[in-house]
Amino acid sequence: MKKLTFAFIGIFFVCSLSNVAFAAKKKAETTTNKEDIDAYDYETLVHKITRVTQPHVDGDYLVFTARNKSRSVGIAFDFENFKTVHQFTLHNVYDYNDEVSDSWFYFIMKKPKKISQVSYRLVVDGLWTTDPNNERTVFDESEGILLSQLIIPNEDPSVTETLPSGMTRFVCFEKSGQNIRVGGSFTNWDSWIYTMKEVSPGRYEIDIPLPQGTHYYAYYKGITAFIDSTNPLKGYSNDGKIVSRIEIE
């Protein structure tokens, strides 16, 4: 019996050291991010939280909740290298006598771009731990600890945009089997230089290196020119026609 007791204490001590070492190595800065979210969206999301649930994706936001059994709850993410601890907000529910009938912690953040999953740890009263409301975990070999994980559905908006590589990816949706080209101010409006590739049925793409500045362009099918439906920015060509516009910073 004593051997079992000592073994349990040893395991607890090792786990505690792991949490201390993890916290010490990260030296995380504590922040909140309510100001980064549209006020209307924020209030709508808060009202939709009626109880403690598993973390989930709601539109463009990630929602995390925690039971009100601690003084404070924070969360840190792998894509931030665990350097920032975002604080949860305490939400109280009041009854007709204006007394607290229920309460929970919550945290809402914008969905990170181009990330299909996030791994994270909670910080409950200063102790790093996994999320008890999330059964999905992944083992971090570099730290030797478990991380909670949330999968972000791949909605693949497929829009014309500047890539991290510096290339600009043009995206067009048309009927499958078409010959779609792109031309603009960067080709002196010659539409026969760049032909887009059909990367999936009805979806055409091409990556073009563009310098900084404002560029105007259009897509072409035969001799017919049309604007980019994935890009809301518009402008005018030299002959006064409406074309698409993209800003390269």
PDB file of C-alpha atoms in Angstrom:
ATOM      1  CA  MET A   1       0.000   0.000   0.000  1.00  0.00           C
ATOM      2  CA  LYS A   2       2.845   2.393   0.869  1.00  0.00           C
ATOM      3  CA  LYS A   3       4.512   1.617  -2.473  1.00  0.00           C
ATOM      4  CA  LEU A   4       1.331   2.531  -4.336  1.00  0.00           C
ATOM      5  CA  THR A   5       1.015   5.749  -2.332  1.00  0.00           C
ATOM      6  CA  PHE A   6       4.601   6.746  -3.077  1.00  0.00           C
ATOM      7  CA  ALA A   7       4.131   5.882  -6.758  1.00  0.00           C
ATOM      8  CA  PHE A   8       1.046   8.105  -6.940  1.00  0.00           C
ATOM      9  CA  ILE A   9       2.872  10.961  -5.246  1.00  0.00           C
ATOM     10  CA  GLY A  10       5.771  10.499  -7.662  1.00  0.00           C
ATOM     11  CA  ILE A  11       3.493  10.672 -10.700  1.00  0.00           C
ATOM     12  CA  PHE A  12       1.740  13.764  -9.328  1.00  0.00           C
ATOM     13  CA  PHE A  13       5.104  15.411  -8.631  1.00  0.00           C
ATOM     14  CA  VAL A  14       6.373  14.720 -12.179  1.00  0.00           C
ATOM     15  CA  CYS A  15       3.161  16.081 -13.725  1.00  0.00           C
ATOM     16  CA  SER A  16       3.394  19.192 -11.538  1.00  0.00           C
ATOM     17  CA  LEU A  17       6.994  19.745 -12.607  1.00  0.00           C
ATOM     18  CA  SER A  18       5.933  19.389 -16.244  1.00  0.00           C
ATOM     19  CA  ASN A  19       3.341  22.127 -15.821  1.00  0.00           C
ATOM     20  CA  VAL A  20       5.781  24.383 -13.987  1.00  0.00           C
ATOM     21  CA  ALA A  21       8.461  23.852 -16.635  1.00  0.00           C
ATOM     22  CA  PHE A  22       5.973  24.512 -19.418  1.00  0.00           C
ATOM     23  CA  ALA A  23       4.771  27.716 -17.791  1.00  0.00           C
ATOM     24  CA  ALA A  24       8.287  28.906 -17.038  1.00  0.00           C
ATOM     25  CA  LYS A  25       9.504  28.259 -20.563  1.00  0.00           C
ATOM     26  CA  LYS A  26       6.617  30.119 -22.208  1.00  0.00           C
ATOM     27  CA  LYS A  27       6.586  33.170 -19.897  1.00  0.00           C
ATOM     28  CA  ALA A  28       3.227  33.990 -21.445  1.00  0.00           C
ATOM     29  CA  GLU A  29       1.805  37.487 -21.589  1.00  0.00           C
ATOM     30  CA  THR A  30      -1.809  37.787 -20.439  1.00  0.00           C
ATOM     31  CA  THR A  31      -4.246  39.597 -22.741  1.00  0.00           C
ATOM     32  CA  THR A  32      -7.896  39.814 -23.733  1.00  0.00           C
ATOM     33  CA  ASN A  33      -9.163  40.296 -27.272  1.00  0.00           C
ATOM     34  CA  LYS A  34     -12.759  41.549 -27.020  1.00  0.00           C
ATOM     35  CA  GLU A  35     -11.717  44.757 -28.756  1.00  0.00           C
ATOM     36  CA  ASP A  36     -10.643  42.737 -31.827  1.00  0.00           C
ATOM     37  CA  ILE A  37     -14.204  41.507 -32.504  1.00  0.00           C
ATOM     38  CA  ASP A  38     -17.105  43.428 -34.036  1.00  0.00           C
ATOM     39  CA  ALA A  39     -19.346  44.577 -31.162  1.00  0.00           C
ATOM     40  CA  TYR A  40     -22.551  43.232 -32.732  1.00  0.00           C
ATOM     41  CA  ASP A  41     -20.976  39.853 -33.496  1.00  0.00           C
ATOM     42  CA  TYR A  42     -19.558  39.681 -29.990  1.00  0.00           C
ATOM     43  CA  GLU A  43     -22.865  40.315 -28.236  1.00  0.00           C
ATOM     44  CA  THR A  44     -24.663  37.867 -30.557  1.00  0.00           C
ATOM     45  CA  LEU A  45     -22.149  35.126 -29.802  1.00  0.00           C
ATOM     46  CA  VAL A  46     -22.291  35.769 -26.052  1.00  0.00           C
ATOM     47  CA  HIS A  47     -26.103  35.455 -26.063  1.00  0.00           C
ATOM     48  CA  LYS A  48     -25.841  32.156 -27.936  1.00  0.00           C
ATOM     49  CA  ILE A  49     -23.796  30.642 -25.090  1.00  0.00           C
ATOM     50  CA  THR A  50     -26.366  29.190 -22.680  1.00  0.00           C
ATOM     51  CA  ARG A  51     -24.191  26.623 -20.905  1.00  0.00           C
ATOM     52  CA  VAL A  52     -20.698  25.158 -20.761  1.00  0.00           C
ATOM     53  CA  THR A  53     -20.055  23.148 -23.932  1.00  0.00           C
ATOM     54  CA  GLN A  54     -17.163  21.681 -25.872  1.00  0.00           C
ATOM     55  CA  PRO A  55     -15.176  24.226 -27.930  1.00  0.00           C
ATOM     56  CA  HIS A  56     -16.683  24.864 -31.344  1.00  0.00           C
ATOM     57  CA  VAL A  57     -16.594  27.019 -34.465  1.00  0.00           C
ATOM     58  CA  ASP A  58     -19.405  29.532 -34.925  1.00  0.00           C
ATOM     59  CA  GLY A  59     -19.117  31.279 -38.278  1.00  0.00           C
ATOM     60  CA  ASP A  60     -15.870  33.233 -38.289  1.00  0.00           C
ATOM     61  CA  TYR A  61     -15.213  32.699 -34.580  1.00  0.00           C
ATOM     62  CA  LEU A  62     -13.926  30.069 -32.163  1.00  0.00           C
ATOM     63  CA  VAL A  63     -15.870  29.717 -28.900  1.00  0.00           C
ATOM     64  CA  PHE A  64     -14.483  28.213 -25.685  1.00  0.00           C
ATOM     65  CA  THR A  65     -16.254  27.817 -22.343  1.00  0.00           C
ATOM     66  CA  ALA A  66     -15.293  26.685 -18.840  1.00  0.00           C
ATOM     67  CA  ARG A  67     -17.127  25.994 -15.607  1.00  0.00           C
ATOM     68  CA  ASN A  68     -17.042  28.647 -12.913  1.00  0.00           C
ATOM     69  CA  LYS A  69     -15.012  26.659 -10.392  1.00  0.00           C
ATOM     70  CA  SER A  70     -11.879  28.797 -10.449  1.00  0.00           C
ATOM     71  CA  ARG A  71     -10.785  32.351  -9.854  1.00  0.00           C
ATOM     72  CA  SER A  72      -9.492  32.747 -13.402  1.00  0.00           C
ATOM     73  CA  VAL A  73      -9.247  30.830 -16.667  1.00  0.00           C
ATOM     74  CA  GLY A  74      -6.944  31.612 -19.587  1.00  0.00           C
ATOM     75  CA  ILE A  75      -6.048  29.959 -22.875  1.00  0.00           C
ATOM     76  CA  ALA A  76      -2.838  29.826 -24.936  1.00  0.00           C
ATOM     77  CA  PHE A  77      -2.439  28.584 -28.531  1.00  0.00           C
ATOM     78  CA  ASP A  78       0.225  26.749 -30.472  1.00  0.00           C
ATOM     79  CA  PHE A  79       0.105  29.162 -33.435  1.00  0.00           C
ATOM     80  CA  GLU A  80       1.145  31.910 -31.005  1.00  0.00           C
ATOM     81  CA  ASN A  81       3.857  29.629 -29.587  1.00  0.00           C
ATOM     82  CA  PHE A  82       1.977  29.778 -26.252  1.00  0.00           C
ATOM     83  CA  LYS A  83       3.458  33.233 -25.626  1.00  0.00           C
ATOM     84  CA  THR A  84       0.088  34.891 -24.987  1.00  0.00           C
ATOM     85  CA  VAL A  85      -2.521  33.828 -22.426  1.00  0.00           C
ATOM     86  CA  HIS A  86      -5.965  35.133 -23.369  1.00  0.00           C
ATOM     87  CA  GLN A  87      -8.251  35.590 -20.382  1.00  0.00           C
ATOM     88  CA  PHE A  88     -11.771  34.146 -20.282  1.00  0.00           C
ATOM     89  CA  THR A  89     -14.677  36.397 -19.282  1.00  0.00           C
ATOM     90  CA  LEU A  90     -17.040  35.456 -16.458  1.00  0.00           C
ATOM     91  CA  HIS A  91     -20.726  35.499 -17.427  1.00  0.00           C
ATOM     92  CA  ASN A  92     -23.431  35.522 -14.743  1.00  0.00           C
ATOM     93  CA  VAL A  93     -27.084  34.605 -15.238  1.00  0.00           C
ATOM     94  CA  TYR A  94     -29.532  36.325 -12.881  1.00  0.00           C
ATOM     95  CA  ASP A  95     -32.973  35.206 -11.728  1.00  0.00           C
ATOM     96  CA  TYR A  96     -36.035  37.343 -11.028  1.00  0.00           C
ATOM     97  CA  ASN A  97     -34.664  38.238  -7.607  1.00  0.00           C
ATOM     98  CA  ASP A  98     -31.526  39.600  -9.241  1.00  0.00           C
ATOM     99  CA  GLU A  99     -29.461  36.797  -7.768  1.00  0.00           C
ATOM    100  CA  VAL A 100     -26.915  34.737  -9.685  1.00  0.00           C
ATOM    101  CA  SER A 101     -28.580  31.496 -10.794  1.00  0.00           C
ATOM    102  CA  ASP A 102     -25.804  30.222 -13.044  1.00  0.00           C
ATOM    103  CA  SER A 103     -22.410  31.300 -14.350  1.00  0.00           C
ATOM    104  CA  TRP A 104     -19.574  30.222 -16.608  1.00  0.00           C
ATOM    105  CA  PHE A 105     -16.397  31.470 -18.229  1.00  0.00           C
ATOM    106  CA  TYR A 106     -16.144  32.025 -21.982  1.00  0.00           C
ATOM    107  CA  PHE A 107     -13.622  33.121 -24.568  1.00  0.00           C
ATOM    108  CA  ILE A 108     -14.358  34.151 -28.183  1.00  0.00           C
ATOM    109  CA  MET A 109     -11.766  34.798 -30.867  1.00  0.00           C
ATOM    110  CA  LYS A 110     -11.640  35.293 -34.623  1.00  0.00           C
ATOM    111  CA  LYS A 111     -10.878  32.148 -36.579  1.00  0.00           C
ATOM    112  CA  PRO A 112      -7.182  32.168 -37.582  1.00  0.00           C
ATOM    113  CA  LYS A 113      -6.611  32.349 -41.324  1.00  0.00           C
ATOM    114  CA  LYS A 114      -5.235  29.370 -43.240  1.00  0.00           C
ATOM    115  CA  ILE A 115      -5.222  27.135 -40.153  1.00  0.00           C
ATOM    116  CA  SER A 116      -7.191  23.878 -40.158  1.00  0.00           C
ATOM    117  CA  GLN A 117      -6.722  23.097 -36.466  1.00  0.00           C
ATOM    118  CA  VAL A 118      -5.543  24.738 -33.261  1.00  0.00           C
ATOM    119  CA  SER A 119      -3.834  23.084 -30.313  1.00  0.00           C
ATOM    120  CA  TYR A 120      -4.072  24.826 -26.954  1.00  0.00           C
ATOM    121  CA  ARG A 121      -3.818  24.601 -23.184  1.00  0.00           C
ATOM    122  CA  LEU A 122      -5.939  26.225 -20.521  1.00  0.00           C
ATOM    123  CA  VAL A 123      -4.417  28.130 -17.632  1.00  0.00           C
ATOM    124  CA  VAL A 124      -6.683  27.596 -14.617  1.00  0.00           C
ATOM    125  CA  ASP A 125      -5.637  29.593 -11.555  1.00  0.00           C
ATOM    126  CA  GLY A 126      -2.099  29.640 -12.929  1.00  0.00           C
ATOM    127  CA  LEU A 127      -1.933  25.899 -13.662  1.00  0.00           C
ATOM    128  CA  TRP A 128      -1.470  24.770 -17.281  1.00  0.00           C
ATOM    129  CA  THR A 129      -3.887  21.973 -18.168  1.00  0.00           C
ATOM    130  CA  THR A 130      -5.889  20.404 -20.983  1.00  0.00           C
ATOM    131  CA  ASP A 131      -9.511  21.403 -21.606  1.00  0.00           C
ATOM    132  CA  PRO A 132     -11.887  19.114 -19.624  1.00  0.00           C
ATOM    133  CA  ASN A 133     -14.671  19.970 -22.091  1.00  0.00           C
ATOM    134  CA  ASN A 134     -12.682  18.723 -25.070  1.00  0.00           C
ATOM    135  CA  GLU A 135     -12.036  15.009 -25.552  1.00  0.00           C
ATOM    136  CA  ARG A 136      -9.721  15.596 -28.509  1.00  0.00           C
ATOM    137  CA  THR A 137      -6.061  15.790 -27.488  1.00  0.00           C
ATOM    138  CA  VAL A 138      -2.691  15.570 -29.207  1.00  0.00           C
ATOM    139  CA  PHE A 139       0.679  14.751 -27.659  1.00  0.00           C
ATOM    140  CA  ASP A 140       3.359  17.419 -28.038  1.00  0.00           C
ATOM    141  CA  GLU A 141       6.625  15.480 -28.234  1.00  0.00           C
ATOM    142  CA  SER A 142       8.810  18.574 -27.904  1.00  0.00           C
ATOM    143  CA  GLU A 143       7.183  19.504 -24.566  1.00  0.00           C
ATOM    144  CA  GLY A 144       6.223  15.986 -23.473  1.00  0.00           C
ATOM    145  CA  ILE A 145       2.661  17.054 -22.646  1.00  0.00           C
ATOM    146  CA  LEU A 146      -0.889  16.695 -23.917  1.00  0.00           C
ATOM    147  CA  LEU A 147      -2.566  19.565 -25.740  1.00  0.00           C
ATOM    148  CA  SER A 148      -6.255  20.009 -26.425  1.00  0.00           C
ATOM    149  CA  GLN A 149      -7.112  20.356 -30.108  1.00  0.00           C
ATOM    150  CA  LEU A 150      -9.944  21.960 -32.061  1.00  0.00           C
ATOM    151  CA  ILE A 151     -10.498  21.140 -35.736  1.00  0.00           C
ATOM    152  CA  ILE A 152     -11.508  24.096 -37.920  1.00  0.00           C
ATOM    153  CA  PRO A 153     -13.688  23.040 -40.887  1.00  0.00           C
ATOM    154  CA  ASN A 154     -12.053  23.812 -44.214  1.00  0.00           C
ATOM    155  CA  GLU A 155     -14.462  26.211 -45.894  1.00  0.00           C
ATOM    156  CA  ASP A 156     -11.859  27.120 -48.538  1.00  0.00           C
ATOM    157  CA  PRO A 157     -13.201  30.555 -49.558  1.00  0.00           C
ATOM    158  CA  SER A 158     -11.049  30.443 -52.703  1.00  0.00           C
ATOM    159  CA  VAL A 159     -10.618  34.133 -53.408  1.00  0.00           C
ATOM    160  CA  THR A 160      -8.076  36.163 -55.317  1.00  0.00           C
ATOM    161  CA  GLU A 161      -5.418  37.170 -52.812  1.00  0.00           C
ATOM    162  CA  THR A 162      -1.715  37.787 -52.223  1.00  0.00           C
ATOM    163  CA  LEU A 163       0.016  34.673 -50.895  1.00  0.00           C
ATOM    164  CA  PRO A 164       2.691  34.604 -48.166  1.00  0.00           C
ATOM    165  CA  SER A 165       5.205  33.774 -50.912  1.00  0.00           C
ATOM    166  CA  GLY A 166       4.545  37.184 -52.498  1.00  0.00           C
ATOM    167  CA  MET A 167       2.739  35.750 -55.498  1.00  0.00           C
ATOM    168  CA  THR A 168      -0.813  36.865 -56.254  1.00  0.00           C
ATOM    169  CA  ARG A 169      -3.255  34.006 -56.781  1.00  0.00           C
ATOM    170  CA  PHE A 170      -6.107  34.799 -59.143  1.00  0.00           C
ATOM    171  CA  VAL A 171      -9.224  32.629 -58.725  1.00  0.00           C
ATOM    172  CA  CYS A 172     -12.151  32.297 -61.110  1.00  0.00           C
ATOM    173  CA  PHE A 173     -15.307  30.154 -61.079  1.00  0.00           C
ATOM    174  CA  GLU A 174     -16.812  29.245 -64.441  1.00  0.00           C
ATOM    175  CA  LYS A 175     -18.209  26.199 -66.198  1.00  0.00           C
ATOM    176  CA  SER A 176     -15.775  23.309 -66.399  1.00  0.00           C
ATOM    177  CA  GLY A 177     -13.694  22.865 -69.549  1.00  0.00           C
ATOM    178  CA  GLN A 178     -13.329  26.547 -70.397  1.00  0.00           C
ATOM    179  CA  ASN A 179     -10.248  28.485 -71.537  1.00  0.00           C
ATOM    180  CA  ILE A 180     -10.041  31.295 -68.968  1.00  0.00           C
ATOM    181  CA  ARG A 181      -7.387  33.987 -69.208  1.00  0.00           C
ATOM    182  CA  VAL A 182      -6.417  37.001 -67.128  1.00  0.00           C
ATOM    183  CA  GLY A 183      -5.143  40.331 -68.358  1.00  0.00           C
ATOM    184  CA  GLY A 184      -4.781  43.752 -66.847  1.00  0.00           C
ATOM    185  CA  SER A 185      -2.660  46.806 -66.296  1.00  0.00           C
ATOM    186  CA  PHE A 186       0.269  44.497 -65.511  1.00  0.00           C
ATOM    187  CA  THR A 187       0.078  42.995 -69.038  1.00  0.00           C
ATOM    188  CA  ASN A 188      -0.814  46.242 -70.810  1.00  0.00           C
ATOM    189  CA  TRP A 189      -4.259  44.597 -71.143  1.00  0.00           C
ATOM    190  CA  ASP A 190      -2.913  41.767 -73.240  1.00  0.00           C
ATOM    191  CA  SER A 191      -5.170  38.819 -72.248  1.00  0.00           C
ATOM    192  CA  TRP A 192      -3.139  36.156 -74.078  1.00  0.00           C
ATOM    193  CA  ILE A 193      -0.122  36.104 -71.763  1.00  0.00           C
ATOM    194  CA  TYR A 194      -1.653  34.287 -68.777  1.00  0.00           C
ATOM    195  CA  THR A 195      -4.009  31.315 -69.128  1.00  0.00           C
ATOM    196  CA  MET A 196      -5.555  29.999 -65.924  1.00  0.00           C
ATOM    197  CA  LYS A 197      -5.455  26.325 -64.969  1.00  0.00           C
ATOM    198  CA  GLU A 198      -8.595  24.396 -63.993  1.00  0.00           C
ATOM    199  CA  VAL A 199      -7.469  23.016 -60.625  1.00  0.00           C
ATOM    200  CA  SER A 200     -10.851  21.423 -59.859  1.00  0.00           C
ATOM    201  CA  PRO A 201     -14.150  21.247 -61.797  1.00  0.00           C
ATOM    202  CA  GLY A 202     -15.160  24.843 -62.522  1.00  0.00           C
ATOM    203  CA  ARG A 203     -12.374  26.409 -60.459  1.00  0.00           C
ATOM    204  CA  TYR A 204      -9.524  28.152 -62.270  1.00  0.00           C
ATOM    205  CA  GLU A 205      -6.337  29.557 -60.735  1.00  0.00           C
ATOM    206  CA  ILE A 206      -3.040  31.127 -61.669  1.00  0.00           C
ATOM    207  CA  ASP A 207      -0.221  32.596 -59.544  1.00  0.00           C
ATOM    208  CA  ILE A 208       1.383  35.762 -60.919  1.00  0.00           C
ATOM    209  CA  PRO A 209       4.237  37.830 -59.426  1.00  0.00           C
ATOM    210  CA  LEU A 210       3.027  41.413 -59.083  1.00  0.00           C
ATOM    211  CA  PRO A 211       4.929  44.427 -57.720  1.00  0.00           C
ATOM    212  CA  GLN A 212       3.573  46.645 -54.963  1.00  0.00           C
ATOM    213  CA  GLY A 213       0.864  49.065 -55.949  1.00  0.00           C
ATOM    214  CA  THR A 214      -2.622  49.136 -57.447  1.00  0.00           C
ATOM    215  CA  HIS A 215      -3.404  46.799 -60.331  1.00  0.00           C
ATOM    216  CA  TYR A 216      -6.507  46.534 -62.520  1.00  0.00           C
ATOM    217  CA  TYR A 217      -7.519  43.354 -64.300  1.00  0.00           C
ATOM    218  CA  ALA A 218     -10.286  41.281 -65.853  1.00  0.00           C
ATOM    219  CA  TYR A 219     -10.916  37.662 -66.800  1.00  0.00           C
ATOM    220  CA  TYR A 220     -11.450  36.650 -70.416  1.00  0.00           C
ATOM    221  CA  LYS A 221     -13.386  33.850 -72.074  1.00  0.00           C
ATOM    222  CA  GLY A 222     -12.900  34.113 -75.812  1.00  0.00           C
ATOM    223  CA  ILE A 223     -13.253  37.831 -76.538  1.00  0.00           C
ATOM    224  CA  THR A 224     -15.598  38.403 -73.607  1.00  0.00           C
ATOM    225  CA  ALA A 225     -14.168  40.158 -70.549  1.00  0.00           C
ATOM    226  CA  PHE A 226     -15.732  39.910 -67.079  1.00  0.00           C
ATOM    227  CA  ILE A 227     -14.858  40.965 -63.536  1.00  0.00           C
ATOM    228  CA  ASP A 228     -13.552  38.756 -60.716  1.00  0.00           C
ATOM    229  CA  SER A 229     -16.563  37.602 -58.631  1.00  0.00           C
ATOM    230  CA  THR A 230     -14.298  36.665 -55.686  1.00  0.00           C
ATOM    231  CA  ASN A 231     -12.888  40.183 -55.358  1.00  0.00           C
ATOM    232  CA  PRO A 232     -15.199  43.054 -54.246  1.00  0.00           C
ATOM    233  CA  LEU A 233     -12.698  45.767 -55.267  1.00  0.00           C
ATOM    234  CA  LYS A 234     -13.564  47.500 -58.553  1.00  0.00           C
ATOM    235  CA  GLY A 235     -12.095  50.165 -60.805  1.00  0.00           C
ATOM    236  CA  TYR A 236     -12.175  51.476 -64.374  1.00  0.00           C
ATOM    237  CA  SER A 237     -10.020  50.617 -67.348  1.00  0.00           C
ATOM    238  CA  ASN A 238      -8.632  53.300 -69.676  1.00  0.00           C
ATOM    239  CA  ASP A 239     -11.681  52.946 -71.914  1.00  0.00           C
ATOM    240  CA  GLY A 240     -14.094  53.390 -68.995  1.00  0.00           C
ATOM    241  CA  LYS A 241     -15.129  49.760 -68.472  1.00  0.00           C
ATOM    242  CA  ILE A 242     -15.621  48.368 -64.971  1.00  0.00           C
ATOM    243  CA  VAL A 243     -12.797  45.985 -64.035  1.00  0.00           C
ATOM    244  CA  SER A 244     -11.449  44.349 -60.899  1.00  0.00           C
ATOM    245  CA  ARG A 245      -8.811  45.991 -58.718  1.00  0.00           C
ATOM    246  CA  ILE A 246      -6.226  44.550 -56.347  1.00  0.00           C
ATOM    247  CA  GLU A 247      -3.904  46.324 -53.931  1.00  0.00           C
ATOM    248  CA  ILE A 248      -0.445  44.792 -53.373  1.00  0.00           C
ATOM    249  CA  GLU A 249       1.224  46.067 -50.192  1.00  0.00           C
TER     250      GLU A 249
END
